[in-house]
Short mmCIF file of C-alpha atoms in Angstrom, two decimals:
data_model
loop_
_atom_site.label_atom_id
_atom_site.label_comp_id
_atom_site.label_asym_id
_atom_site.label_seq_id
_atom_site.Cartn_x
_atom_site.Cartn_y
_atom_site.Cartn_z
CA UNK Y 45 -5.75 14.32 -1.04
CA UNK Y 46 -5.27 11.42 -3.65
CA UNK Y 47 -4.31 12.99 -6.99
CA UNK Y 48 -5.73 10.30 -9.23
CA UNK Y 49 -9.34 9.81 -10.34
CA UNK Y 50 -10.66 6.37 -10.91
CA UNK Y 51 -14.35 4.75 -11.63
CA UNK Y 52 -15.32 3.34 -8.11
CA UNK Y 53 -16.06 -0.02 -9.23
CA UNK Y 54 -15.78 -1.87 -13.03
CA UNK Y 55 -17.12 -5.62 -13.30
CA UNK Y 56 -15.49 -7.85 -16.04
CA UNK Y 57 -16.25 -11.44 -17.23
CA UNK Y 58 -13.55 -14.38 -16.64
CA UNK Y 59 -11.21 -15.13 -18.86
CA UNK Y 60 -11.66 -11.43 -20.93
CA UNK Y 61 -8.97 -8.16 -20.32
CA UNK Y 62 -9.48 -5.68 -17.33
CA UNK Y 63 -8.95 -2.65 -18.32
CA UNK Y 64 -8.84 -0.16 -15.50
CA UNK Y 65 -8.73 3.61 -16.38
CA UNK Y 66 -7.13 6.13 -14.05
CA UNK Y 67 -7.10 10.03 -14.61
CA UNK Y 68 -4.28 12.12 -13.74
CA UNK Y 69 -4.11 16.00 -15.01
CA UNK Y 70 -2.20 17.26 -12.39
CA UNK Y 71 0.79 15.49 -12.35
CA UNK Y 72 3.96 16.20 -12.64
CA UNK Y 73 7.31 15.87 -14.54
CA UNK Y 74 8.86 13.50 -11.97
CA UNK Y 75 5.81 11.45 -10.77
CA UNK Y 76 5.72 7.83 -11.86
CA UNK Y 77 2.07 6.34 -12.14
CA UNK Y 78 1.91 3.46 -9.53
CA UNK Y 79 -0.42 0.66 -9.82
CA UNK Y 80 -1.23 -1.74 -6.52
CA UNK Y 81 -4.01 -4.03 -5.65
CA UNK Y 82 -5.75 -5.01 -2.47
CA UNK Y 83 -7.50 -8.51 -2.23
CA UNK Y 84 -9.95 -8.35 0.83
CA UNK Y 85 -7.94 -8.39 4.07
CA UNK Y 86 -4.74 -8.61 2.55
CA UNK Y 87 -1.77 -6.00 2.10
CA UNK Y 88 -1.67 -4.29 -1.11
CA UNK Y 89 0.65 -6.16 -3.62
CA UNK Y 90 2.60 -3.92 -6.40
CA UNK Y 91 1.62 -4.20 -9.84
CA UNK Y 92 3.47 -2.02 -12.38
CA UNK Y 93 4.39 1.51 -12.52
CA UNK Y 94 5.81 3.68 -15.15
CA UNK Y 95 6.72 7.50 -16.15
CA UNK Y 96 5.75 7.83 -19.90
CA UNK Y 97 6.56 4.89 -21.40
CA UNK Y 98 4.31 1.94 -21.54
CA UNK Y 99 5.16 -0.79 -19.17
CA UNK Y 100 4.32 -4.80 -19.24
CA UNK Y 101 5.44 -7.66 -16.61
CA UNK Y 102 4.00 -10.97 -15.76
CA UNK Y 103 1.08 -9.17 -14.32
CA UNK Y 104 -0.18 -7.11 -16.32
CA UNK Y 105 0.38 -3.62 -18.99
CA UNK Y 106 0.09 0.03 -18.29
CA UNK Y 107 -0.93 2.29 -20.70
CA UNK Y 108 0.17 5.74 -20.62
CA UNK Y 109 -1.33 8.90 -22.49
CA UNK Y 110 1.50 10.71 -24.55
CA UNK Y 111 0.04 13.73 -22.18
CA UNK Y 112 0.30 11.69 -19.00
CA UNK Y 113 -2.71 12.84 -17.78
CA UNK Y 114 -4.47 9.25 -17.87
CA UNK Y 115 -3.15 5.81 -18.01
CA UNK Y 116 -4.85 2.44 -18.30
CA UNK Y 117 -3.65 -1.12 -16.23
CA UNK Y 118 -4.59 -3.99 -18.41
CA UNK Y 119 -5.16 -7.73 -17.08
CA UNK Y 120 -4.94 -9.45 -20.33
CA UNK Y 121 -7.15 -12.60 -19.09
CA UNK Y 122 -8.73 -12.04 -15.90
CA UNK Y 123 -9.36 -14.26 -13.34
CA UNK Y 124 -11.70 -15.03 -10.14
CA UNK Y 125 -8.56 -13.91 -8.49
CA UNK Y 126 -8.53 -10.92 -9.67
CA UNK Y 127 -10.70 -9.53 -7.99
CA UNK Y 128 -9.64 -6.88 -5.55
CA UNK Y 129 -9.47 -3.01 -4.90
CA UNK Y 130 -6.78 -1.65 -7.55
CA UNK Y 131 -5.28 1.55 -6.48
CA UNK Y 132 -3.73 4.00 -8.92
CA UNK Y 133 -1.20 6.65 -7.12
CA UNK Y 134 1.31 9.03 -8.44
CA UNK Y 135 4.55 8.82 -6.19
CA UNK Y 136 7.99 10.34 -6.57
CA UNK Y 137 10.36 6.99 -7.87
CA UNK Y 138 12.56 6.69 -5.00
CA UNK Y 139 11.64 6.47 -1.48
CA UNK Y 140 8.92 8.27 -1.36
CA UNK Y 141 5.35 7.82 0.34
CA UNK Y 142 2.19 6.80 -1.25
CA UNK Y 143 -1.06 8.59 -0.91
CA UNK Y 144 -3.84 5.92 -1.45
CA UNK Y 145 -7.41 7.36 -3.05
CA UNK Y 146 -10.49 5.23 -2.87
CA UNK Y 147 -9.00 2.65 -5.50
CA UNK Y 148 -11.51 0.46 -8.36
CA UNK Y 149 -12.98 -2.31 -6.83
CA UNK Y 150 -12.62 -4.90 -9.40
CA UNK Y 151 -15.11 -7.57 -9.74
CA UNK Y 152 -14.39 -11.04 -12.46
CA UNK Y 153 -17.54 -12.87 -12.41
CA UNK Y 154 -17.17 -16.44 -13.84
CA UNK W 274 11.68 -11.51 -3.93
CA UNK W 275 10.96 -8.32 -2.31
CA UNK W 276 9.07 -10.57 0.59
CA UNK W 277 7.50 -8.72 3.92
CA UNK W 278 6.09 -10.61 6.77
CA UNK W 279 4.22 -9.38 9.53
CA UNK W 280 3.56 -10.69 13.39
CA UNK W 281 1.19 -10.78 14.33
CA UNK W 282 -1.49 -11.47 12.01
CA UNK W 283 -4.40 -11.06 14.90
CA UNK W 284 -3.92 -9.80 18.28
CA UNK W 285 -7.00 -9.12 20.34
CA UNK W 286 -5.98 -6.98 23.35
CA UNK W 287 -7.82 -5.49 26.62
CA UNK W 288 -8.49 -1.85 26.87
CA UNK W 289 -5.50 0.02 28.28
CA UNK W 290 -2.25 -2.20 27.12
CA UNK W 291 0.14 -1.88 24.43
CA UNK W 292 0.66 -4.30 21.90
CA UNK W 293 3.77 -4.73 19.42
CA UNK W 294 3.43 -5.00 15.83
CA UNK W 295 6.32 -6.48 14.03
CA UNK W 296 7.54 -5.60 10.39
CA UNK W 297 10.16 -7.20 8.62
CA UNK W 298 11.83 -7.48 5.70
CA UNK W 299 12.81 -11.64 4.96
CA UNK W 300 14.87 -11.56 1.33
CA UNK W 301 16.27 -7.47 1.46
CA UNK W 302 17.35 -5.26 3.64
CA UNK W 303 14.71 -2.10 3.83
CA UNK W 304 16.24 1.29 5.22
CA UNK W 305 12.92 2.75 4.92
CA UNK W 306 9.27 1.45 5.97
CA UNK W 307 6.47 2.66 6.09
CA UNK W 308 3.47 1.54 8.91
CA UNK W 309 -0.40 2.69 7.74
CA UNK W 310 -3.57 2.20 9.35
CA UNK W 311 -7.19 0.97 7.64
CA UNK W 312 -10.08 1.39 8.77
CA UNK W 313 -13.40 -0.98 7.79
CA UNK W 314 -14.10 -0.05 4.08
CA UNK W 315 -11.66 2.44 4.45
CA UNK W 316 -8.59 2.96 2.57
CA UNK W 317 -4.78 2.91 3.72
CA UNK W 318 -4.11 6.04 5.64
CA UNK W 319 0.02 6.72 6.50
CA UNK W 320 0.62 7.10 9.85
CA UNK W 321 4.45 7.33 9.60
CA UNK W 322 7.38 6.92 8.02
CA UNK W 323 10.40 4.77 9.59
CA UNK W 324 14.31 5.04 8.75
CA UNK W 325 16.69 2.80 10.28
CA UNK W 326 18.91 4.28 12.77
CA UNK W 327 17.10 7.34 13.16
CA UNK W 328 13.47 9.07 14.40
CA UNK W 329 10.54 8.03 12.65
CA UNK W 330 8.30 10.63 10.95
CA UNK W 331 4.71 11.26 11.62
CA UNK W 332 1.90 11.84 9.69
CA UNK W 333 -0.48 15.22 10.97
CA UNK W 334 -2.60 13.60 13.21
CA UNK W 335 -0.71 11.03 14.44
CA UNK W 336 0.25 10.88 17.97
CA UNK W 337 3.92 9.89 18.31
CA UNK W 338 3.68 9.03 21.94
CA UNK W 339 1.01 6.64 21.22
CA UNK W 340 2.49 5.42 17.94
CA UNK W 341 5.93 4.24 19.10
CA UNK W 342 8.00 3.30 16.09
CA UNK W 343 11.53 1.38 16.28
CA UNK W 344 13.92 0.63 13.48
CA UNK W 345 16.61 -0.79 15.01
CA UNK W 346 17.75 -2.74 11.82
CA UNK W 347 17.71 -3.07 8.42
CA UNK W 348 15.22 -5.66 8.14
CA UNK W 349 13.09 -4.95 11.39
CA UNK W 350 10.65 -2.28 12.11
CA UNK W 351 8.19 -2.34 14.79
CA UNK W 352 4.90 -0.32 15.78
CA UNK W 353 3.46 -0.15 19.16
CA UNK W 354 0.22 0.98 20.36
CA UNK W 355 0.64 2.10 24.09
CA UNK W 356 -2.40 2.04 26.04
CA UNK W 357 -5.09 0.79 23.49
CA UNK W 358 -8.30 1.98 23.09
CA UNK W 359 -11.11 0.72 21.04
CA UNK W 360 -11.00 3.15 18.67
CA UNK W 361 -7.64 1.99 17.92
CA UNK W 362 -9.11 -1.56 16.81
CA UNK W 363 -7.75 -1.44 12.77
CA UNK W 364 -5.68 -2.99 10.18
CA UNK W 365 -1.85 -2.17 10.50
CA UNK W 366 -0.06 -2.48 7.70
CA UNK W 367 3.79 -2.17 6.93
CA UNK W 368 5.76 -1.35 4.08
CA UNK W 369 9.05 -1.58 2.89
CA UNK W 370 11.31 -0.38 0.28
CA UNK W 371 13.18 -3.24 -1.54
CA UNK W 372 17.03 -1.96 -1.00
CA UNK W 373 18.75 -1.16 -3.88
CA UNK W 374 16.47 0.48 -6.34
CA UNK W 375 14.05 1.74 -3.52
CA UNK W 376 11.49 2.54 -6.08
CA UNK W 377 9.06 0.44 -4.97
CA UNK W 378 7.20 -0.73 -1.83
CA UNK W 379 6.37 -3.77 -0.89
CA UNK W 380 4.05 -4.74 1.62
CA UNK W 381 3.51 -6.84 4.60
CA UNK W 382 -0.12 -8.55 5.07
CA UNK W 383 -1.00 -6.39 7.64
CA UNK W 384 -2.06 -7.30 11.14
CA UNK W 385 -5.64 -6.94 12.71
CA UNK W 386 -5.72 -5.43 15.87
CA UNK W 387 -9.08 -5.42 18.59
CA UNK W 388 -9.24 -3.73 21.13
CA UNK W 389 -11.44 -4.87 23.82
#
């Protein structure tokens, strides 16, 4: 069973921020908050992931509660491209497997 | 970096043969992949886990003598369906974990597989 909650789908306008909210109460000490993305018919791509700190790369932020028990991925200017299923999953760092939930299908309407 | 390619990318087969699914790794070498299954509007489900040089591990559920998973390198992994079945018609994708840090998984972009 995925141990993340997230909104089933979120629309956003071109050009604005995503922000994509992802609950998490249960987790633990050692599990790092993963962030992918599916684009329809594609293999997931990775995102970002972090433990506690907040995390930014070319792609996009992640927002972490000081309780870790939600955390936010930002796309700072969203595009059509955007669009896809974003998956939020709590994994052990190294080597280990990843449980996939239902994910956020993302919409960017121009 | 951190690239995985998959061949096939579409392999329509007739009830009752096997098909090979190839995974590899192009710009790292990967001691660990991972192969998982989607259905239609379904998400990713694992099916198993595979470590070079050694026996891959199942998910519950998933038949290992149906499922037949090689690792014979660091930069190859392959799944094969043995005597396929329509209900075996899916998306297969593989994973890999970039060498090195292994903290993350890349993945390939997946192969669609009909069975006939």
């Amino acid at each position: 069973d995925a141990k993340t909650t997230q909104p089933p789908s979120m629309d956003c306008a071109e050009g604005r921020a995503a922000n994509l909210p992802c609950n998490h109460s249960t987790i633990s000490g050692n599990e790092y908050v993963y962030w992918y993305r599916q684009i329809h018919s594609q293999g997931p791509q990775y995102i970002i992931h972090g433990l506690k700190n907040n995390e930014t790369n070319e792609m996009a932020s992640l927002i972490i509660t000081e309780d870790r028990k939600s955390s936010t991925l930002i796309l700072p200017h969203a595009t059509l491209r955007d669009t896809a299923v974003y998956y939020c999953i709590l994994s052990m760092e190294y080597g280990n497997k990843l449980v996939f939930g239902a994910g956020t299908i993302l919409r960017v309407k121009s | 970096g951190a690239v995985v390619s998959q061949h096939p990318s579409r392999v329509i087969c007739k009830s009752g043969t096997s098909v090979k699914i190839e995974c590899r790794s192009l710009d790292f070498q990967a001691t660990t992949m991972f192969w998982y299954r989607q259905f239609p509007k379904k998400s990713l489900m694992l099916m198993a886990t595979s470590n070079e040089g050694s026996k891959a591990t199942y998910e519950q559920g998933v038949e290992k003598d149906k499922f037949l998973i090689n690792h014979a390198s660091l930069t190859l992994s392959t799944l094969t369906v043995t005597s396929a079945h329509p209900e075996d018609s899916s998306f297969y994708i593989c994973s890999a974990l970039a060498g090195g840090r292994a903290d993350t998984q890349y993945f390939g972009p997946g192969t669609r597989l009909t069975v006939l």
